[in-house]
Amino acid sequence: MATVALFAAACLWSLSVGNLSRSAQSTFAVNTAKLECPTSIDPGNPGTLYGAPRAWLPTPTGDGECLKAWQAAIGAALDAPNRDWWNWTKGWLASGTVSDSGRAFSLRMPMLLMMTSIVLLAASVGLGVLGRPFGLFIDKRNRMSLTRIQFAIWLTILMGGLTTYALFNVGFWAEDLNRIREGLAYMTNAGKDDQNLAGWASKLTNLLEFLPSMDLALWALIGISGGTAIVSSFIVQPSTQGTSGAAGTVMPARKTRIISNPDPKDAQLADLVYGETVEDDGVVDPTRVQAVVVTGVLAAIYINLALQAADRIGGLTSGQAFNSATQVFTSMPPAGATFLWLLGLSHGTLLGGKLLGAYRG
């Protein structure tokens, strides 16, 4: 029950930040009707390709007019009078994420809470099944499975970030859902005669997609982690006989004996770095050590990337999403080719070590 409550709190917190960001954006738009606060890229200023327009930067004498107006809009959104208990709760939760001297909202704490709730859910399942917090990662050999833990790490990071971003988008746009649908119906018909309106139908359709997209590297990450866990389960079969299926032998008979513990309570975290065969019992396996190190480093990098992308959601971010009719979080942070190569080589080395241990003469 505590895990479910924690997950619900993380969901509500993320939703609240999105809702208050939109309220602040509405107030900001009204108060700056005569103020020049551009949010789009300026072709004449290359710096806007990767940074904020000059109007949003602090001045030598303090905050500029745009920053002051946005800070006032946040204060007005948080102090809105005559709110019912539901909106008061959302405002109270969102107020705990205001950062950067009151200039921006942050999803850092809601995202960490979301990931924590997923970890606690896994621990609860392990306790319920085998009576151990890490019971979910104990395989049929009654040993800690490194590949299962690797898959769980990436699943926690990606699902925690994806859920937090999506709920923020819901909080930001969901109150206008009916109007978006009406606009989409109008633009779909009007776009047939006016090509200038055709692009808006596509934009409004994208506003109904609250889940951020993921690049190919992240999909490949899931495939590599999940595939490694599946292939590993075939390689480390406790039996010395071949693994047979309907179509014949799937894996040839092992030449070495795999270590199996008599009881799940004998599983230890040291299993993650020790060899899996009787010949390597108690010997540190370098292929497993590198997998632990690479997974830890890459996971730390991507967690910080996801948290940094969720931090400092200010007027420029909210205004750009509203003015361009896009989600605030359109996609998960990209992993990149180098990230994917390191992960793939690490998992390949791990599987190579398992095969070498199973069939060496």
Short mmCIF file of C-alpha atoms in Angstrom, two decimals:
data_model
loop_
_atom_site.label_atom_id
_atom_site.label_comp_id
_atom_site.label_asym_id
_atom_site.label_seq_id
_atom_site.Cartn_x
_atom_site.Cartn_y
_atom_site.Cartn_z
CA MET A 1 0.00 0.00 0.00
CA ALA A 2 2.85 2.36 0.80
CA THR A 3 4.36 1.74 -2.64
CA VAL A 4 1.05 2.44 -4.39
CA ALA A 5 0.61 5.64 -2.34
CA LEU A 6 4.11 6.77 -3.25
CA PHE A 7 3.45 6.13 -6.95
CA ALA A 8 0.14 8.03 -6.78
CA ALA A 9 1.88 10.96 -5.07
CA ALA A 10 4.54 11.07 -7.78
CA CYS A 11 1.86 11.05 -10.49
CA LEU A 12 -0.14 13.83 -8.85
CA TRP A 13 3.01 15.87 -8.27
CA SER A 14 4.02 15.70 -11.94
CA LEU A 15 0.48 16.55 -13.03
CA SER A 16 0.38 19.51 -10.64
CA VAL A 17 3.61 21.03 -11.97
CA GLY A 18 2.26 20.86 -15.53
CA ASN A 19 -1.05 22.39 -14.48
CA LEU A 20 0.55 25.30 -12.61
CA SER A 21 3.01 25.91 -15.45
CA ARG A 22 0.06 26.37 -17.81
CA SER A 23 -1.70 28.68 -15.34
CA ALA A 24 1.46 30.79 -15.08
CA GLN A 25 1.73 30.85 -18.89
CA SER A 26 -1.83 32.15 -19.22
CA THR A 27 -1.19 34.93 -16.71
CA PHE A 28 2.12 35.76 -18.36
CA ALA A 29 0.48 36.04 -21.80
CA VAL A 30 -2.05 38.55 -20.48
CA ASN A 31 0.48 40.68 -18.60
CA THR A 32 2.98 40.84 -21.47
CA ALA A 33 0.60 41.61 -24.35
CA LYS A 34 2.59 44.79 -25.07
CA LEU A 35 5.99 43.41 -24.07
CA GLU A 36 8.47 41.90 -26.54
CA CYS A 37 9.27 38.41 -25.19
CA PRO A 38 10.08 36.21 -28.22
CA THR A 39 10.13 32.44 -27.75
CA SER A 40 11.01 31.23 -31.27
CA ILE A 41 14.38 30.87 -33.00
CA ASP A 42 15.68 34.09 -34.55
CA PRO A 43 17.51 33.39 -37.85
CA GLY A 44 19.46 36.62 -37.38
CA ASN A 45 20.82 35.49 -34.02
CA PRO A 46 22.52 32.06 -34.13
CA GLY A 47 22.66 32.00 -30.33
CA THR A 48 18.92 31.30 -30.22
CA LEU A 49 19.59 27.93 -31.89
CA TYR A 50 20.96 26.59 -28.62
CA GLY A 51 20.22 29.27 -26.02
CA ALA A 52 17.62 31.77 -24.85
CA PRO A 53 16.82 34.97 -26.78
CA ARG A 54 18.42 38.09 -25.34
CA ALA A 55 15.08 39.31 -23.94
CA TRP A 56 15.05 36.33 -21.55
CA LEU A 57 18.58 36.78 -20.22
CA PRO A 58 19.44 38.62 -16.99
CA THR A 59 20.76 42.15 -17.42
CA PRO A 60 23.73 43.77 -15.63
CA THR A 61 21.25 45.51 -13.32
CA GLY A 62 19.19 42.39 -12.55
CA ASP A 63 16.36 40.47 -14.17
CA GLY A 64 14.99 41.75 -17.45
CA GLU A 65 11.35 42.62 -18.00
CA CYS A 66 10.50 39.16 -19.38
CA LEU A 67 12.00 37.36 -16.37
CA LYS A 68 10.25 39.73 -13.96
CA ALA A 69 6.92 39.22 -15.70
CA TRP A 70 7.30 35.42 -15.64
CA GLN A 71 8.30 35.43 -11.97
CA ALA A 72 5.19 37.50 -11.19
CA ALA A 73 3.07 35.06 -13.23
CA ILE A 74 4.36 32.11 -11.17
CA GLY A 75 3.51 33.96 -7.96
CA ALA A 76 0.01 34.74 -9.24
CA ALA A 77 -0.58 31.12 -10.26
CA LEU A 78 0.50 29.83 -6.86
CA ASP A 79 -1.51 32.44 -4.92
CA ALA A 80 -4.71 32.24 -6.97
CA PRO A 81 -7.70 32.83 -4.62
CA ASN A 82 -10.96 30.90 -4.33
CA ARG A 83 -9.51 27.50 -5.18
CA ASP A 84 -11.19 24.25 -4.17
CA TRP A 85 -9.32 21.57 -2.22
CA TRP A 86 -8.17 19.76 -5.39
CA ASN A 87 -6.61 22.84 -6.99
CA TRP A 88 -5.21 23.90 -3.62
CA THR A 89 -3.48 20.51 -3.31
CA LYS A 90 -1.99 20.80 -6.80
CA GLY A 91 -0.79 24.32 -6.06
CA TRP A 92 0.79 23.20 -2.80
CA LEU A 93 2.63 20.35 -4.51
CA ALA A 94 3.83 22.54 -7.39
CA SER A 95 5.08 25.21 -4.97
CA GLY A 96 7.60 22.69 -3.67
CA THR A 97 9.26 22.50 -7.08
CA VAL A 98 9.75 26.21 -7.80
CA SER A 99 13.47 26.73 -8.41
CA ASP A 100 15.98 29.25 -9.69
CA SER A 101 14.84 32.09 -7.38
CA GLY A 102 11.19 31.65 -8.30
CA ARG A 103 11.76 31.79 -12.06
CA ALA A 104 11.00 28.17 -12.98
CA PHE A 105 9.34 24.91 -12.06
CA SER A 106 11.21 21.64 -11.72
CA LEU A 107 10.30 17.97 -12.19
CA ARG A 108 13.46 16.74 -10.49
CA MET A 109 11.83 15.62 -7.23
CA PRO A 110 8.66 14.17 -8.83
CA MET A 111 10.83 12.14 -11.23
CA LEU A 112 13.05 10.81 -8.44
CA LEU A 113 9.94 9.92 -6.44
CA MET A 114 8.50 8.13 -9.48
CA MET A 115 11.68 6.07 -9.95
CA THR A 116 11.79 5.31 -6.23
CA SER A 117 8.22 4.02 -6.28
CA ILE A 118 9.09 1.66 -9.15
CA VAL A 119 12.12 0.37 -7.21
CA LEU A 120 9.98 -0.17 -4.11
CA LEU A 121 7.40 -2.00 -6.21
CA ALA A 122 10.10 -4.41 -7.42
CA ALA A 123 11.27 -4.87 -3.82
CA SER A 124 7.69 -5.56 -2.70
CA VAL A 125 7.28 -8.22 -5.39
CA GLY A 126 10.57 -9.82 -4.33
CA LEU A 127 9.48 -9.89 -0.71
CA GLY A 128 6.14 -11.40 -1.64
CA VAL A 129 7.60 -14.12 -3.87
CA LEU A 130 10.85 -15.13 -2.17
CA GLY A 131 10.87 -13.14 1.06
CA ARG A 132 13.83 -10.97 -0.04
CA PRO A 133 13.87 -7.40 -1.40
CA PHE A 134 16.01 -8.57 -4.33
CA GLY A 135 13.93 -11.71 -4.85
CA LEU A 136 12.78 -10.52 -8.28
CA PHE A 137 16.38 -10.82 -9.50
CA ILE A 138 17.08 -14.34 -8.20
CA ASP A 139 16.97 -16.86 -11.06
CA LYS A 140 16.34 -20.62 -11.12
CA ARG A 141 19.89 -21.24 -9.92
CA ASN A 142 19.10 -19.30 -6.75
CA ARG A 143 21.75 -16.74 -7.69
CA MET A 144 21.54 -13.02 -8.33
CA SER A 145 21.10 -12.46 -12.06
CA LEU A 146 23.19 -9.59 -13.44
CA THR A 147 21.21 -9.41 -16.69
CA ARG A 148 17.90 -9.18 -14.82
CA ILE A 149 19.22 -6.32 -12.72
CA GLN A 150 20.54 -4.52 -15.81
CA PHE A 151 17.15 -4.78 -17.52
CA ALA A 152 15.37 -3.58 -14.36
CA ILE A 153 17.70 -0.55 -14.06
CA TRP A 154 16.97 0.67 -17.59
CA LEU A 155 13.27 -0.07 -17.26
CA THR A 156 13.10 1.97 -14.05
CA ILE A 157 14.97 4.93 -15.54
CA LEU A 158 13.03 5.03 -18.81
CA MET A 159 9.58 4.37 -17.35
CA GLY A 160 10.16 6.81 -14.49
CA GLY A 161 11.19 9.57 -16.88
CA LEU A 162 8.54 8.78 -19.50
CA THR A 163 5.72 8.74 -16.95
CA THR A 164 6.83 12.00 -15.34
CA TYR A 165 7.18 13.84 -18.64
CA ALA A 166 3.84 12.51 -19.92
CA LEU A 167 1.94 13.55 -16.79
CA PHE A 168 3.44 17.03 -16.99
CA ASN A 169 2.18 17.26 -20.59
CA VAL A 170 -1.25 16.11 -19.43
CA GLY A 171 -1.32 18.79 -16.74
CA PHE A 172 -0.21 21.45 -19.23
CA TRP A 173 -2.68 20.73 -22.06
CA ALA A 174 -5.48 18.46 -20.78
CA GLU A 175 -7.76 21.32 -19.65
CA ASP A 176 -7.89 22.47 -23.28
CA LEU A 177 -8.56 18.99 -24.64
CA ASN A 178 -12.10 19.74 -25.83
CA ARG A 179 -11.00 22.96 -27.50
CA ILE A 180 -8.11 21.16 -29.20
CA ARG A 181 -10.53 18.60 -30.61
CA GLU A 182 -12.86 21.34 -31.85
CA GLY A 183 -9.94 23.13 -33.46
CA LEU A 184 -8.77 19.89 -35.05
CA ALA A 185 -12.22 19.23 -36.54
CA TYR A 186 -12.36 22.78 -37.94
CA MET A 187 -8.81 22.67 -39.35
CA THR A 188 -9.35 19.28 -40.94
CA ASN A 189 -12.23 20.66 -43.02
CA ALA A 190 -10.80 24.14 -43.59
CA GLY A 191 -7.41 22.74 -44.58
CA LYS A 192 -8.95 21.15 -47.66
CA ASP A 193 -9.48 24.61 -49.16
CA ASP A 194 -6.70 26.57 -47.48
CA GLN A 195 -3.24 24.98 -47.60
CA ASN A 196 -1.96 27.49 -45.01
CA LEU A 197 -4.18 25.80 -42.44
CA ALA A 198 -3.24 22.22 -43.35
CA GLY A 199 -0.15 22.22 -41.12
CA TRP A 200 -2.20 23.19 -38.07
CA ALA A 201 -4.22 20.00 -38.28
CA SER A 202 -1.00 18.03 -37.84
CA LYS A 203 0.10 20.24 -34.92
CA LEU A 204 -3.20 19.85 -33.10
CA THR A 205 -3.07 16.09 -33.65
CA ASN A 206 0.35 16.03 -31.96
CA LEU A 207 -1.15 17.76 -28.92
CA LEU A 208 -3.25 14.64 -28.35
CA GLU A 209 -0.03 12.60 -28.00
CA PHE A 210 0.99 13.17 -24.39
CA LEU A 211 3.63 10.44 -24.26
CA PRO A 212 7.10 11.66 -25.31
CA SER A 213 8.72 9.82 -28.19
CA MET A 214 11.96 7.85 -27.84
CA ASP A 215 14.78 7.81 -30.37
CA LEU A 216 16.08 4.61 -31.96
CA ALA A 217 18.99 4.42 -29.52
CA LEU A 218 16.61 4.10 -26.55
CA TRP A 219 14.52 1.44 -28.29
CA ALA A 220 17.75 -0.40 -29.09
CA LEU A 221 18.78 -0.07 -25.42
CA ILE A 222 15.60 -1.85 -24.33
CA GLY A 223 16.12 -4.52 -26.98
CA ILE A 224 19.76 -5.11 -26.02
CA SER A 225 19.01 -5.33 -22.29
CA GLY A 226 15.97 -7.56 -22.72
CA GLY A 227 17.64 -9.70 -25.38
CA THR A 228 20.72 -10.21 -23.22
CA ALA A 229 18.56 -11.42 -20.33
CA ILE A 230 16.76 -13.92 -22.60
CA VAL A 231 19.91 -15.26 -24.28
CA SER A 232 21.67 -15.51 -20.92
CA SER A 233 18.86 -17.68 -19.52
CA PHE A 234 19.54 -20.24 -22.27
CA ILE A 235 23.31 -20.21 -21.78
CA VAL A 236 23.25 -20.70 -18.00
CA GLN A 237 20.86 -23.64 -17.87
CA PRO A 238 21.80 -25.62 -14.73
CA SER A 239 21.49 -28.92 -16.61
CA THR A 240 24.49 -30.33 -18.44
CA GLN A 241 22.20 -31.66 -21.16
CA GLY A 242 21.23 -29.80 -24.29
CA THR A 243 18.16 -27.60 -24.13
CA SER A 244 15.60 -29.19 -26.42
CA GLY A 245 12.50 -27.73 -27.99
CA ALA A 246 9.91 -28.70 -30.56
CA ALA A 247 12.32 -27.99 -33.40
CA GLY A 248 15.24 -29.88 -31.80
CA THR A 249 18.21 -28.76 -29.72
CA VAL A 250 18.29 -25.03 -28.97
CA MET A 251 21.62 -25.00 -27.15
CA PRO A 252 24.30 -27.73 -27.26
CA ALA A 253 25.25 -29.57 -24.08
CA ARG A 254 27.48 -27.59 -21.73
CA LYS A 255 31.06 -28.71 -21.11
CA THR A 256 31.18 -27.12 -17.65
CA ARG A 257 28.88 -27.31 -14.65
CA ILE A 258 26.95 -24.24 -13.64
CA ILE A 259 26.80 -23.19 -9.97
CA SER A 260 23.39 -23.59 -8.34
CA ASN A 261 22.49 -22.76 -4.76
CA PRO A 262 20.11 -25.02 -2.81
CA ASP A 263 18.06 -22.13 -1.42
CA PRO A 264 17.12 -18.59 -2.59
CA LYS A 265 18.48 -17.27 0.71
CA ASP A 266 21.97 -18.25 -0.48
CA ALA A 267 21.86 -15.68 -3.31
CA GLN A 268 24.30 -12.79 -2.70
CA LEU A 269 25.19 -9.53 -4.42
CA ALA A 270 28.68 -11.00 -4.89
CA ASP A 271 27.08 -13.29 -7.51
CA LEU A 272 27.08 -10.27 -9.82
CA VAL A 273 30.87 -10.36 -10.21
CA TYR A 274 31.80 -13.97 -9.45
CA GLY A 275 32.08 -16.66 -12.12
CA GLU A 276 29.08 -18.89 -12.80
CA THR A 277 30.79 -22.26 -13.24
CA VAL A 278 32.08 -24.69 -10.62
CA GLU A 279 35.62 -24.17 -11.94
CA ASP A 280 35.31 -20.40 -11.37
CA ASP A 281 33.54 -20.57 -8.00
CA GLY A 282 34.62 -17.57 -5.91
CA VAL A 283 36.73 -16.13 -8.76
CA VAL A 284 36.00 -12.60 -9.98
CA ASP A 285 34.92 -12.60 -13.64
CA PRO A 286 36.28 -9.52 -15.49
CA THR A 287 33.53 -9.67 -18.12
CA ARG A 288 30.94 -9.32 -15.36
CA VAL A 289 32.87 -6.56 -13.60
CA GLN A 290 33.01 -4.47 -16.78
CA ALA A 291 29.27 -4.98 -17.26
CA VAL A 292 28.60 -3.69 -13.73
CA VAL A 293 30.86 -0.67 -14.26
CA VAL A 294 29.57 0.26 -17.73
CA THR A 295 25.94 -0.14 -16.70
CA GLY A 296 26.49 1.98 -13.58
CA VAL A 297 28.27 4.75 -15.49
CA LEU A 298 25.77 4.89 -18.36
CA ALA A 299 22.81 4.74 -15.98
CA ALA A 300 24.23 7.61 -13.92
CA ILE A 301 24.77 9.66 -17.09
CA TYR A 302 21.25 9.11 -18.40
CA ILE A 303 19.55 9.70 -15.04
CA ASN A 304 21.31 13.05 -14.74
CA LEU A 305 20.41 13.86 -18.35
CA ALA A 306 16.74 13.10 -17.70
CA LEU A 307 16.74 15.09 -14.45
CA GLN A 308 18.50 18.06 -16.04
CA ALA A 309 15.99 18.13 -18.91
CA ALA A 310 13.19 18.19 -16.32
CA ASP A 311 14.69 21.11 -14.41
CA ARG A 312 14.13 24.85 -14.87
CA ILE A 313 10.83 24.77 -16.77
CA GLY A 314 10.47 28.51 -17.18
CA GLY A 315 8.58 31.04 -19.25
CA LEU A 316 10.62 30.47 -22.38
CA THR A 317 9.92 26.70 -22.31
CA SER A 318 6.21 27.09 -21.55
CA GLY A 319 5.75 29.98 -23.96
CA GLN A 320 7.48 28.19 -26.81
CA ALA A 321 5.29 25.09 -26.31
CA PHE A 322 2.11 27.18 -26.23
CA ASN A 323 2.97 29.46 -29.16
CA SER A 324 4.08 26.58 -31.40
CA ALA A 325 1.26 24.20 -30.30
CA THR A 326 3.62 21.44 -29.14
CA GLN A 327 4.06 19.40 -26.00
CA VAL A 328 6.56 20.77 -23.49
CA PHE A 329 8.28 17.38 -23.46
CA THR A 330 8.05 16.05 -27.00
CA SER A 331 10.69 13.35 -26.56
CA MET A 332 12.92 11.62 -24.05
CA PRO A 333 16.52 12.90 -23.93
CA PRO A 334 18.46 11.17 -26.74
CA ALA A 335 21.05 8.58 -25.78
CA GLY A 336 23.37 8.99 -28.76
CA ALA A 337 25.47 6.60 -30.83
CA THR A 338 28.46 6.45 -28.45
CA PHE A 339 26.15 5.59 -25.55
CA LEU A 340 24.58 2.77 -27.56
CA TRP A 341 27.92 1.38 -28.77
CA LEU A 342 29.29 1.23 -25.23
CA LEU A 343 26.16 -0.52 -24.01
CA GLY A 344 26.13 -2.99 -26.92
CA LEU A 345 29.81 -3.87 -26.59
CA SER A 346 29.45 -4.31 -22.82
CA HIS A 347 26.50 -6.71 -23.20
CA GLY A 348 28.25 -8.52 -26.05
CA THR A 349 31.34 -9.02 -23.89
CA LEU A 350 29.18 -10.32 -21.05
CA LEU A 351 27.46 -12.88 -23.28
CA GLY A 352 30.83 -13.84 -24.79
CA GLY A 353 32.18 -14.55 -21.31
CA LYS A 354 29.15 -16.72 -20.53
CA LEU A 355 29.64 -18.73 -23.72
CA LEU A 356 33.35 -19.14 -23.07
CA GLY A 357 32.64 -20.38 -19.55
CA ALA A 358 30.01 -22.83 -20.81
CA TYR A 359 31.88 -24.47 -23.68
CA ARG A 360 35.57 -24.19 -22.95
CA GLY A 361 37.40 -27.51 -23.04
#
